[in-house]
CSV table of C-alpha atoms in Angstrom, one decimal:
chain,number,residue,atom,x,y,z
A,1,MET,CA,23.6,-9.3,90.0
A,2,ALA,CA,23.3,-8.8,86.3
A,3,GLU,CA,22.3,-11.9,84.5
A,4,LYS,CA,24.9,-13.6,82.5
A,5,LEU,CA,24.6,-13.0,78.8
A,6,GLN,CA,25.7,-14.7,75.6
A,7,ASN,CA,26.3,-13.3,72.1
A,8,LEU,CA,23.8,-14.1,69.4
A,9,VAL,CA,24.4,-13.5,65.7
A,10,VAL,CA,21.8,-14.3,63.0
A,11,VAL,CA,23.1,-14.1,59.5
A,12,THR,CA,21.6,-14.7,56.0
A,13,PRO,CA,23.3,-14.5,52.7
A,14,ALA,CA,21.8,-11.1,52.2
A,15,ARG,CA,22.5,-9.5,55.6
A,16,VAL,CA,23.1,-9.7,59.3
A,17,VAL,CA,19.7,-9.9,60.8
A,18,PHE,CA,20.4,-9.8,64.5
A,19,THR,CA,23.4,-9.3,66.6
A,20,ASP,CA,23.3,-8.6,70.3
A,21,GLU,CA,23.9,-10.0,73.9
A,22,VAL,CA,21.0,-12.1,75.0
A,23,ARG,CA,20.0,-14.3,77.9
A,24,MET,CA,18.5,-17.3,76.2
A,25,VAL,CA,18.0,-18.5,72.7
A,26,SER,CA,15.2,-21.0,72.1
A,27,ALA,CA,14.9,-22.8,68.8
A,28,ARG,CA,13.4,-25.9,67.3
A,29,SER,CA,16.0,-28.3,65.9
A,30,VAL,CA,15.2,-31.2,63.7
A,31,ALA,CA,15.6,-33.4,67.0
A,32,GLY,CA,13.4,-31.2,69.2
A,33,ASP,CA,13.3,-28.0,71.0
A,34,LEU,CA,16.5,-26.5,72.3
A,35,GLY,CA,17.0,-23.8,74.8
A,36,ILE,CA,20.5,-22.3,74.9
A,37,LEU,CA,21.7,-20.5,78.0
A,38,PRO,CA,25.0,-19.0,78.6
A,39,ASP,CA,27.9,-21.6,79.1
A,40,HIS,CA,26.2,-24.1,76.9
A,41,ALA,CA,28.3,-27.1,75.7
A,42,PRO,CA,29.5,-26.8,72.2
A,43,LEU,CA,26.7,-27.7,69.7
A,44,ILE,CA,26.0,-27.8,66.1
A,45,THR,CA,22.5,-28.5,64.8
A,46,THR,CA,20.1,-28.1,61.9
A,47,LEU,CA,17.0,-26.0,62.6
A,48,LYS,CA,13.5,-26.5,61.4
A,49,THR,CA,11.8,-23.7,59.5
A,50,ASP,CA,10.1,-22.2,62.6
A,51,VAL,CA,10.2,-19.4,65.2
A,52,VAL,CA,13.4,-18.8,67.2
A,53,ARG,CA,12.8,-17.0,70.5
A,54,ILE,CA,15.2,-14.7,72.2
A,55,GLN,CA,15.1,-13.5,75.8
A,56,LYS,CA,16.8,-10.6,77.2
A,57,ASP,CA,15.9,-8.6,80.3
A,58,GLY,CA,12.8,-10.8,80.8
A,59,ARG,CA,11.5,-9.8,77.5
A,60,TRP,CA,11.0,-12.2,74.6
A,61,ARG,CA,11.5,-11.4,71.0
A,62,HIS,CA,10.5,-13.6,68.1
A,63,MET,CA,12.1,-14.3,64.8
A,64,ALA,CA,11.1,-16.5,61.8
A,65,VAL,CA,14.0,-18.6,60.6
A,66,SER,CA,14.0,-20.7,57.4
A,67,ASN,CA,16.4,-23.6,56.8
A,68,GLY,CA,18.9,-22.6,59.5
A,69,PHE,CA,21.9,-24.0,61.3
A,70,MET,CA,22.8,-23.1,64.8
A,71,GLU,CA,26.2,-23.4,66.4
A,72,ALA,CA,26.8,-22.6,70.1
A,73,LYS,CA,30.3,-22.3,71.4
A,74,ASN,CA,32.1,-20.2,74.0
A,75,ASN,CA,29.0,-18.1,74.8
A,76,ARG,CA,28.5,-17.3,71.2
A,77,VAL,CA,25.5,-18.6,69.3
A,78,VAL,CA,25.6,-18.3,65.5
A,79,ILE,CA,22.4,-19.0,63.4
A,80,LEU,CA,22.9,-19.3,59.7
A,81,ALA,CA,19.8,-19.3,57.7
A,82,ASP,CA,18.4,-18.9,54.2
A,83,ALA,CA,16.1,-16.3,55.4
A,84,ALA,CA,15.3,-14.7,58.8
A,85,GLU,CA,13.3,-11.8,60.0
A,86,MET,CA,12.3,-10.3,63.3
A,87,ALA,CA,8.6,-10.5,63.9
A,88,GLU,CA,8.3,-6.7,63.7
A,89,GLU,CA,9.8,-6.7,60.2
A,90,ILE,CA,7.3,-9.2,58.8
A,91,ASP,CA,4.6,-8.1,56.4
A,92,SER,CA,1.7,-10.2,57.6
A,93,ASP,CA,-0.5,-9.6,54.6
A,94,ARG,CA,2.4,-10.8,52.3
A,95,ALA,CA,3.0,-13.9,54.6
A,96,ARG,CA,-0.7,-14.7,54.5
A,97,ARG,CA,-0.9,-14.4,50.8
A,98,ALA,CA,2.2,-16.6,50.4
A,99,LYS,CA,0.6,-19.2,52.6
A,100,GLU,CA,-2.6,-19.3,50.6
A,101,ARG,CA,-0.7,-19.4,47.4
A,102,ALA,CA,1.4,-22.4,48.7
A,103,GLU,CA,-1.8,-24.2,49.9
A,104,GLU,CA,-3.3,-23.7,46.5
A,105,ARG,CA,-0.3,-25.2,44.9
A,106,LEU,CA,-0.2,-28.1,47.1
A,107,ARG,CA,-3.9,-28.9,46.4
A,108,SER,CA,-3.4,-28.8,42.7
A,109,LYS,CA,-1.5,-31.9,41.6
A,110,ALA,CA,1.7,-30.2,40.4
A,111,SER,CA,5.0,-31.9,39.6
A,112,GLU,CA,7.1,-33.3,42.3
A,113,ILE,CA,9.6,-30.4,42.3
A,114,ASP,CA,6.8,-27.9,42.5
A,115,LEU,CA,5.3,-29.8,45.4
A,116,VAL,CA,8.6,-29.7,47.3
A,117,ARG,CA,9.0,-26.0,46.7
A,118,ALA,CA,5.4,-25.2,47.6
A,119,GLU,CA,5.8,-27.2,50.9
A,120,ALA,CA,8.9,-25.2,51.7
A,121,ALA,CA,7.1,-21.9,50.9
A,122,LEU,CA,4.2,-22.9,53.1
A,123,LEU,CA,6.6,-23.8,56.1
A,124,ARG,CA,8.2,-20.3,55.6
A,125,ALA,CA,4.9,-18.5,55.6
A,126,MET,CA,3.6,-20.4,58.6
A,127,ALA,CA,6.8,-19.6,60.6
A,128,ARG,CA,6.4,-16.0,59.7
A,129,LEU,CA,2.8,-15.8,60.7
A,130,LYS,CA,3.6,-17.7,63.9
A,131,ALA,CA,6.3,-15.2,64.8
A,132,ILE,CA,3.9,-12.3,64.3
A,133,ASP,CA,1.2,-14.1,66.3
A,134,MET,CA,3.6,-14.9,69.2
A,135,ALA,CA,5.0,-11.4,69.4
A,136,GLY,CA,1.6,-9.9,69.2
A,137,SER,CA,0.0,-12.1,71.9
A,138,GLY,CA,2.8,-11.8,74.4
A,139,ARG,CA,2.9,-15.6,74.4
A,140,HIS,CA,6.2,-17.4,74.3
B,1,MET,CA,38.9,18.0,1.8
B,2,PRO,CA,36.0,18.0,4.2
B,3,SER,CA,34.1,21.1,4.3
B,4,LEU,CA,33.4,23.2,7.5
B,5,ARG,CA,30.0,21.7,7.7
B,6,ASP,CA,31.4,18.2,7.7
B,7,PHE,CA,33.6,19.2,10.7
B,8,ARG,CA,30.7,20.6,12.6
B,9,ARG,CA,28.7,17.5,12.0
B,10,ARG,CA,31.5,15.3,13.2
B,11,ILE,CA,32.0,17.4,16.3
B,12,LYS,CA,28.3,17.3,17.1
B,13,SER,CA,28.3,13.5,16.7
B,14,LEU,CA,31.4,13.2,19.0
B,15,GLN,CA,29.8,15.4,21.6
B,16,SER,CA,26.7,13.1,21.7
B,17,THR,CA,28.9,10.0,21.9
B,18,GLN,CA,30.6,11.7,24.8
B,19,LYS,CA,27.4,12.4,26.5
B,20,ILE,CA,26.4,8.7,26.3
B,21,CYS,CA,29.7,7.6,27.6
B,22,LYS,CA,29.5,10.0,30.5
B,23,ALA,CA,26.0,8.8,31.3
B,24,MET,CA,27.0,5.2,31.1
B,25,LYS,CA,29.9,5.9,33.5
B,26,ALA,CA,27.6,7.6,35.9
B,27,VAL,CA,25.2,4.6,35.8
B,28,ALA,CA,28.1,2.1,36.2
B,29,THR,CA,29.4,4.0,39.2
B,30,ALA,CA,26.0,4.0,40.9
B,31,LYS,CA,25.5,0.3,40.3
B,32,MET,CA,29.0,-0.5,41.4
B,33,ALA,CA,28.4,1.1,44.7
B,34,LYS,CA,25.2,-1.0,45.1
B,35,ALA,CA,27.1,-4.1,44.1
B,36,GLN,CA,29.9,-3.5,46.5
B,37,VAL,CA,27.4,-3.1,49.4
B,38,ALA,CA,26.0,-6.4,48.4
B,39,VAL,CA,29.3,-8.1,48.5
B,40,THR,CA,30.0,-6.7,51.9
B,41,ALA,CA,26.6,-7.7,53.2
B,42,ALA,CA,27.2,-11.3,52.0
B,43,ARG,CA,30.6,-11.6,53.7
B,44,PRO,CA,29.5,-12.4,57.3
B,45,TYR,CA,27.5,-15.3,56.2
B,46,ALA,CA,30.2,-16.7,54.0
B,47,ARG,CA,32.6,-16.4,56.8
B,48,GLN,CA,30.4,-18.0,59.4
B,49,ILE,CA,29.5,-20.9,57.2
B,50,GLN,CA,33.1,-21.4,56.5
B,51,GLU,CA,33.9,-21.4,60.3
B,52,VAL,CA,31.1,-23.8,61.1
B,53,LEU,CA,32.1,-26.1,58.3
B,54,GLY,CA,35.7,-26.1,59.3
B,55,ARG,CA,34.8,-27.0,62.9
B,56,LEU,CA,32.3,-29.5,61.9
B,57,SER,CA,34.7,-31.4,59.6
B,58,GLN,CA,37.4,-31.2,62.3
B,59,ALA,CA,35.2,-32.4,65.0
B,60,ALA,CA,33.4,-35.0,62.8
B,61,GLY,CA,36.6,-36.6,61.7
B,62,ASP,CA,36.5,-38.6,58.5
B,63,VAL,CA,32.8,-38.6,57.8
B,64,LYS,CA,32.0,-40.0,54.3
B,65,HIS,CA,29.9,-37.6,52.1
B,66,PRO,CA,29.4,-37.7,48.3
B,67,LEU,CA,30.6,-34.0,48.0
B,68,LEU,CA,33.8,-34.7,49.9
B,69,ALA,CA,34.8,-37.8,47.8
B,70,VAL,CA,38.1,-37.1,46.0
B,71,ARG,CA,38.4,-38.8,42.6
B,72,GLU,CA,40.9,-38.7,39.8
B,73,PRO,CA,39.7,-35.7,37.7
B,74,LYS,CA,38.8,-37.3,34.4
B,75,LYS,CA,35.5,-35.4,33.7
B,76,VAL,CA,35.7,-31.8,34.9
B,77,CYS,CA,32.9,-29.2,35.0
B,78,TYR,CA,33.5,-25.5,34.8
B,79,ILE,CA,30.9,-22.9,35.8
B,80,VAL,CA,31.9,-19.8,33.9
B,81,ILE,CA,30.5,-16.6,35.2
B,82,THR,CA,30.5,-13.5,32.9
B,83,ALA,CA,28.5,-10.4,32.6
B,84,ASP,CA,25.2,-10.1,30.5
B,85,ARG,CA,26.5,-7.1,28.7
B,86,GLY,CA,29.6,-5.8,27.0
B,87,LEU,CA,31.1,-2.3,26.9
B,88,CYS,CA,33.2,-3.0,30.0
B,89,GLY,CA,36.6,-3.3,28.6
B,90,GLY,CA,38.4,-6.7,28.7
B,91,PHE,CA,36.2,-7.9,31.6
B,92,ASN,CA,34.4,-10.6,29.8
B,93,SER,CA,37.1,-11.6,27.4
B,94,ASN,CA,39.6,-12.1,30.1
B,95,ILE,CA,37.3,-14.6,31.8
B,96,LEU,CA,36.4,-16.3,28.6
B,97,ARG,CA,40.0,-16.7,27.6
B,98,THR,CA,40.8,-18.3,31.0
B,99,ALA,CA,37.8,-20.5,30.7
B,100,LEU,CA,38.8,-21.6,27.2
B,101,ARG,CA,42.3,-22.4,28.3
B,102,GLU,CA,41.1,-24.4,31.2
B,103,ALA,CA,38.5,-26.3,29.1
B,104,GLU,CA,41.1,-27.1,26.4
B,105,ALA,CA,43.4,-28.5,29.0
B,106,HIS,CA,40.6,-30.9,30.0
B,107,PRO,CA,39.1,-32.4,26.9
B,108,GLY,CA,35.4,-33.3,27.3
B,109,ALA,CA,34.9,-30.7,30.1
B,110,ALA,CA,31.3,-29.9,30.8
B,111,LEU,CA,30.4,-26.1,30.8
B,112,VAL,CA,27.9,-24.2,32.7
B,113,ALA,CA,27.5,-20.7,31.3
B,114,VAL,CA,26.4,-17.9,33.6
B,115,GLY,CA,25.8,-14.5,31.9
B,116,ARG,CA,24.8,-13.8,28.3
B,117,LYS,CA,28.4,-13.3,27.2
B,118,ALA,CA,29.5,-16.7,28.3
B,119,ARG,CA,26.6,-18.4,26.6
B,120,ASN,CA,27.1,-16.5,23.3
B,121,PHE,CA,30.8,-17.3,23.4
B,122,PHE,CA,30.3,-21.0,23.7
B,123,ARG,CA,27.5,-21.0,21.3
B,124,PHE,CA,29.6,-19.3,18.7
B,125,ARG,CA,32.4,-21.8,19.2
B,126,LYS,CA,29.8,-24.6,19.0
B,127,MET,CA,30.9,-25.9,22.5
B,128,PRO,CA,28.0,-27.7,24.2
B,129,VAL,CA,26.9,-26.2,27.5
B,130,GLU,CA,25.4,-28.3,30.2
B,131,ALA,CA,23.2,-25.4,31.5
B,132,GLU,CA,22.9,-21.7,30.8
B,133,PHE,CA,21.8,-18.9,33.0
B,134,THR,CA,21.2,-15.3,31.6
B,135,GLY,CA,19.5,-12.2,32.6
B,136,LEU,CA,21.1,-11.9,36.0
B,137,GLY,CA,19.9,-8.5,36.8
B,138,GLU,CA,21.1,-6.3,39.6
B,139,ASP,CA,19.5,-7.9,42.6
B,140,ILE,CA,21.2,-11.3,42.9
B,141,LYS,CA,19.3,-13.7,45.1
B,142,PHE,CA,20.7,-16.6,46.9
B,143,ALA,CA,18.1,-18.9,45.3
B,144,PHE,CA,19.8,-18.0,42.0
B,145,ALA,CA,23.1,-19.5,43.2
B,146,ARG,CA,21.1,-22.5,44.3
B,147,GLN,CA,19.7,-23.0,40.8
B,148,ILE,CA,23.1,-22.9,39.2
B,149,THR,CA,24.7,-25.3,41.6
B,150,LYS,CA,21.9,-27.8,41.5
B,151,ILE,CA,23.0,-29.7,38.4
B,152,PRO,CA,26.8,-29.7,39.1
B,153,ILE,CA,26.2,-30.9,42.7
B,154,GLU,CA,23.7,-33.7,41.5
B,155,LYS,CA,26.2,-34.9,38.7
B,156,TYR,CA,29.1,-34.7,41.1
B,157,ALA,CA,27.3,-36.8,43.7
B,158,ALA,CA,26.3,-39.2,41.0
B,159,GLY,CA,29.9,-39.6,39.9
B,160,GLU,CA,29.4,-38.0,36.5
B,161,TYR,CA,31.8,-35.3,37.3
B,162,ASP,CA,35.1,-35.8,39.1
B,163,ALA,CA,35.8,-32.1,39.9
B,164,VAL,CA,33.8,-28.8,39.6
B,165,TYR,CA,35.4,-25.5,39.1
B,166,VAL,CA,34.1,-22.0,39.0
B,167,VAL,CA,35.7,-19.4,36.6
B,168,TYR,CA,34.9,-15.9,37.7
B,169,SER,CA,36.3,-12.5,38.0
B,170,LYS,CA,37.6,-11.8,41.4
B,171,PHE,CA,37.1,-8.2,42.5
B,172,VAL,CA,40.5,-7.2,43.8
B,173,ASN,CA,39.8,-3.4,43.7
B,174,ILE,CA,38.0,-0.9,41.5
B,175,LEU,CA,40.8,-1.0,38.9
B,176,VAL,CA,41.7,-4.6,39.0
B,177,GLN,CA,39.6,-7.7,38.4
B,178,GLN,CA,41.4,-10.9,38.4
B,179,PRO,CA,40.1,-13.9,36.3
B,180,THR,CA,40.1,-16.7,38.9
B,181,VAL,CA,39.6,-20.4,38.8
B,182,VAL,CA,38.5,-22.0,42.2
B,183,LYS,CA,37.7,-25.6,42.8
B,184,ILE,CA,34.3,-26.0,44.5
B,185,LEU,CA,34.0,-29.8,44.3
B,186,PRO,CA,35.1,-32.0,46.0
B,187,VAL,CA,34.8,-29.6,48.9
B,188,ASP,CA,38.1,-28.9,50.7
B,189,PRO,CA,36.8,-28.4,54.2
B,190,PRO,CA,38.3,-25.0,55.2
B,191,THR,CA,40.8,-25.3,58.0
B,192,GLU,CA,40.2,-22.0,59.8
B,193,GLN,CA,43.0,-20.1,61.5
B,194,ALA,CA,41.2,-19.6,64.7
B,195,GLY,CA,40.8,-23.4,65.0
B,196,GLN,CA,44.4,-23.9,64.6
B,197,GLU,CA,45.3,-21.5,67.4
B,198,GLU,CA,42.9,-23.2,69.7
B,199,LYS,CA,44.4,-26.5,68.9
B,200,LYS,CA,47.7,-25.3,70.2
B,201,LYS,CA,46.1,-24.2,73.4
B,202,GLY,CA,44.4,-27.5,74.0
B,203,PRO,CA,42.2,-30.2,72.6
B,204,GLU,CA,39.2,-29.2,70.5
B,205,PRO,CA,36.0,-29.1,72.6
B,206,LEU,CA,33.7,-32.0,72.1
B,207,TYR,CA,30.7,-30.9,70.1
B,208,ILE,CA,27.2,-32.1,70.5
B,209,PHE,CA,25.6,-32.7,67.1
B,210,GLU,CA,21.8,-32.7,66.7
B,211,PRO,CA,20.8,-35.1,65.1
B,212,SER,CA,24.3,-36.2,64.1
B,213,ALA,CA,27.5,-34.9,62.5
B,214,GLU,CA,26.6,-36.7,59.2
B,215,ALA,CA,23.2,-35.3,59.1
B,216,VAL,CA,24.3,-31.8,59.7
B,217,LEU,CA,27.1,-32.1,57.2
B,218,TYR,CA,24.6,-33.4,54.7
B,219,ASP,CA,22.6,-30.2,54.9
B,220,LEU,CA,25.6,-27.8,55.3
B,221,LEU,CA,27.9,-29.0,52.4
B,222,PRO,CA,25.5,-28.1,49.5
B,223,LYS,CA,24.9,-24.8,51.2
B,224,TYR,CA,28.5,-24.1,51.4
B,225,VAL,CA,29.0,-24.8,47.7
B,226,GLU,CA,26.0,-22.4,47.0
B,227,THR,CA,27.6,-19.7,49.2
B,228,VAL,CA,30.8,-19.9,47.2
B,229,ILE,CA,28.9,-19.5,43.9
B,230,PHE,CA,26.8,-16.8,45.4
B,231,HIS,CA,29.8,-14.8,46.4
B,232,ALA,CA,31.5,-15.3,43.0
B,233,ILE,CA,28.5,-13.9,41.3
B,234,LEU,CA,28.4,-10.9,43.5
B,235,GLU,CA,32.0,-10.2,43.1
B,236,SER,CA,31.7,-10.6,39.3
B,237,LYS,CA,28.8,-8.2,39.3
B,238,ALA,CA,30.8,-5.6,41.2
B,239,GLY,CA,33.8,-6.2,38.9
B,240,GLU,CA,31.6,-5.8,35.8
B,241,HIS,CA,30.4,-2.4,36.9
B,242,SER,CA,33.8,-1.2,37.9
B,243,ALA,CA,35.3,-2.4,34.6
B,244,ARG,CA,32.5,-0.6,32.8
B,245,MET,CA,33.1,2.5,34.8
B,246,THR,CA,36.8,2.5,33.9
B,247,ALA,CA,36.1,1.7,30.2
B,248,MET,CA,33.5,4.5,30.0
B,249,ASP,CA,35.8,6.9,31.8
B,250,GLY,CA,38.5,6.2,29.2
B,251,ALA,CA,36.0,6.5,26.4
B,252,THR,CA,34.8,9.8,27.7
B,253,LYS,CA,38.5,11.1,27.7
B,254,ASN,CA,39.0,9.7,24.2
B,255,THR,CA,36.0,11.6,22.8
B,256,GLU,CA,37.3,14.7,24.5
B,257,ASP,CA,40.7,14.3,22.7
B,258,MET,CA,38.9,13.6,19.4
B,259,ILE,CA,36.7,16.8,19.8
B,260,GLY,CA,39.9,18.7,20.4
B,261,ARG,CA,41.7,17.3,17.4
B,262,THR,CA,38.7,17.7,15.1
B,263,THR,CA,38.2,21.4,16.3
B,264,LEU,CA,41.8,22.1,15.6
B,265,ARG,CA,41.6,20.7,12.1
B,266,MET,CA,38.3,22.6,11.4
B,267,ASN,CA,39.9,25.9,12.4
B,268,ARG,CA,42.8,25.2,10.3
B,269,VAL,CA,40.5,24.6,7.2
B,270,ARG,CA,38.5,27.6,8.1
B,271,GLN,CA,41.6,29.8,8.3
B,272,GLU,CA,42.8,28.4,5.0
B,273,GLY,CA,39.5,29.5,3.4
B,274,ILE,CA,39.7,32.9,4.8
B,275,THR,CA,43.3,33.2,3.6
B,276,LYS,CA,42.3,32.0,0.1
B,277,GLU,CA,39.4,34.5,0.0
B,278,LEU,CA,41.7,37.4,1.1
B,279,LEU,CA,44.1,36.5,-1.6
B,280,ASP,CA,41.4,36.4,-4.1
B,281,ILE,CA,40.1,39.9,-3.0
B,282,VAL,CA,43.7,41.3,-3.0
B,283,GLY,CA,44.4,39.7,-6.4
B,284,GLY,CA,41.2,41.0,-7.8
B,285,ALA,CA,41.9,44.5,-6.6
B,286,ALA,CA,45.4,44.3,-8.0
B,287,ALA,CA,44.0,43.3,-11.4
B,288,LEU,CA,41.8,46.4,-11.5
B,289,GLU,CA,44.5,48.8,-10.8
């Protein structure tokens, strides 16, 4: 029997990043890791800037998601995020440079606003690098 | 009377003006196409966040949140979105006229100017602005909308403003841009149609909130306000380019008319000259006989 699927849509203000039928969505919410399988109870949550994993036909795909929200309802999962990219879309050099830049800024004692911004940038870069790493190693 | 050479010079100048208008129209057309794509691309996100917020506020019941607090509008803030540049017909003046009318109806209204035209307009009238944002460029980022909303959101939450409106140009179609005033704060939780239908079918499903409805709402509400502003800027951008396209199309046609009329007058003058010369020759010949 074919496995039961659910619809996943990932949207950012700039574009629709992902839309397809999937088996499982695994994400890190502010309260902990969540795995959403079909027929999940209605849920709304805030996501951490981290990797969201998607499983379909036994294969995992990885996606870096920044400042997201996730809603699950009627076998439809919607992720709203400031930014999101599939692992294969991420420019690893750029992410690495962004990470170094953010770390540099955190070390220098900048103003409070800059620190908040640098921290957010660091989290984003780390999520991107993690997505590439996980996709590359086949780990999930 | 202008000489033939004056006419030729005039026509040449009109022709180069026409070339400029044509080029500007072509550029505006290309930019409009891009801006429309951006509006379309931003729509799914706007729709989704609206749906989620609608369900969230429905499911969460009467949650208290500073951005939802309704107060008597004593101090009002207007975010006015115009273009950076002119040469686009009545696009900017239509918005600014609407903004001015609104601001005069609410004495002491705070103003946030987005776009060089808005800033110059208020500066010229010596109206103080709370914040100004110019040099929008073509590629509007979501972070830009966040910068704009930052001050109004903070001041609304602090109780300094009692209502925040955005005045922008709604993109109805290529030919029509409608100056629009939309209230963004306090947030009116959208009641979505789908939710209404489901309500008839049965009770709303019970949602699980991680970590809590208040916490999610706390993150989601500012983002919703940012989305509304982001969308307004994108629409304004598309409207600006289509207004410029229409204006430049009209200008191209007008130069065409002027070239035609000038050519006609030039030919008449030329003809007159020839006739006069002929008469001189005929008269001269007659005198010799």
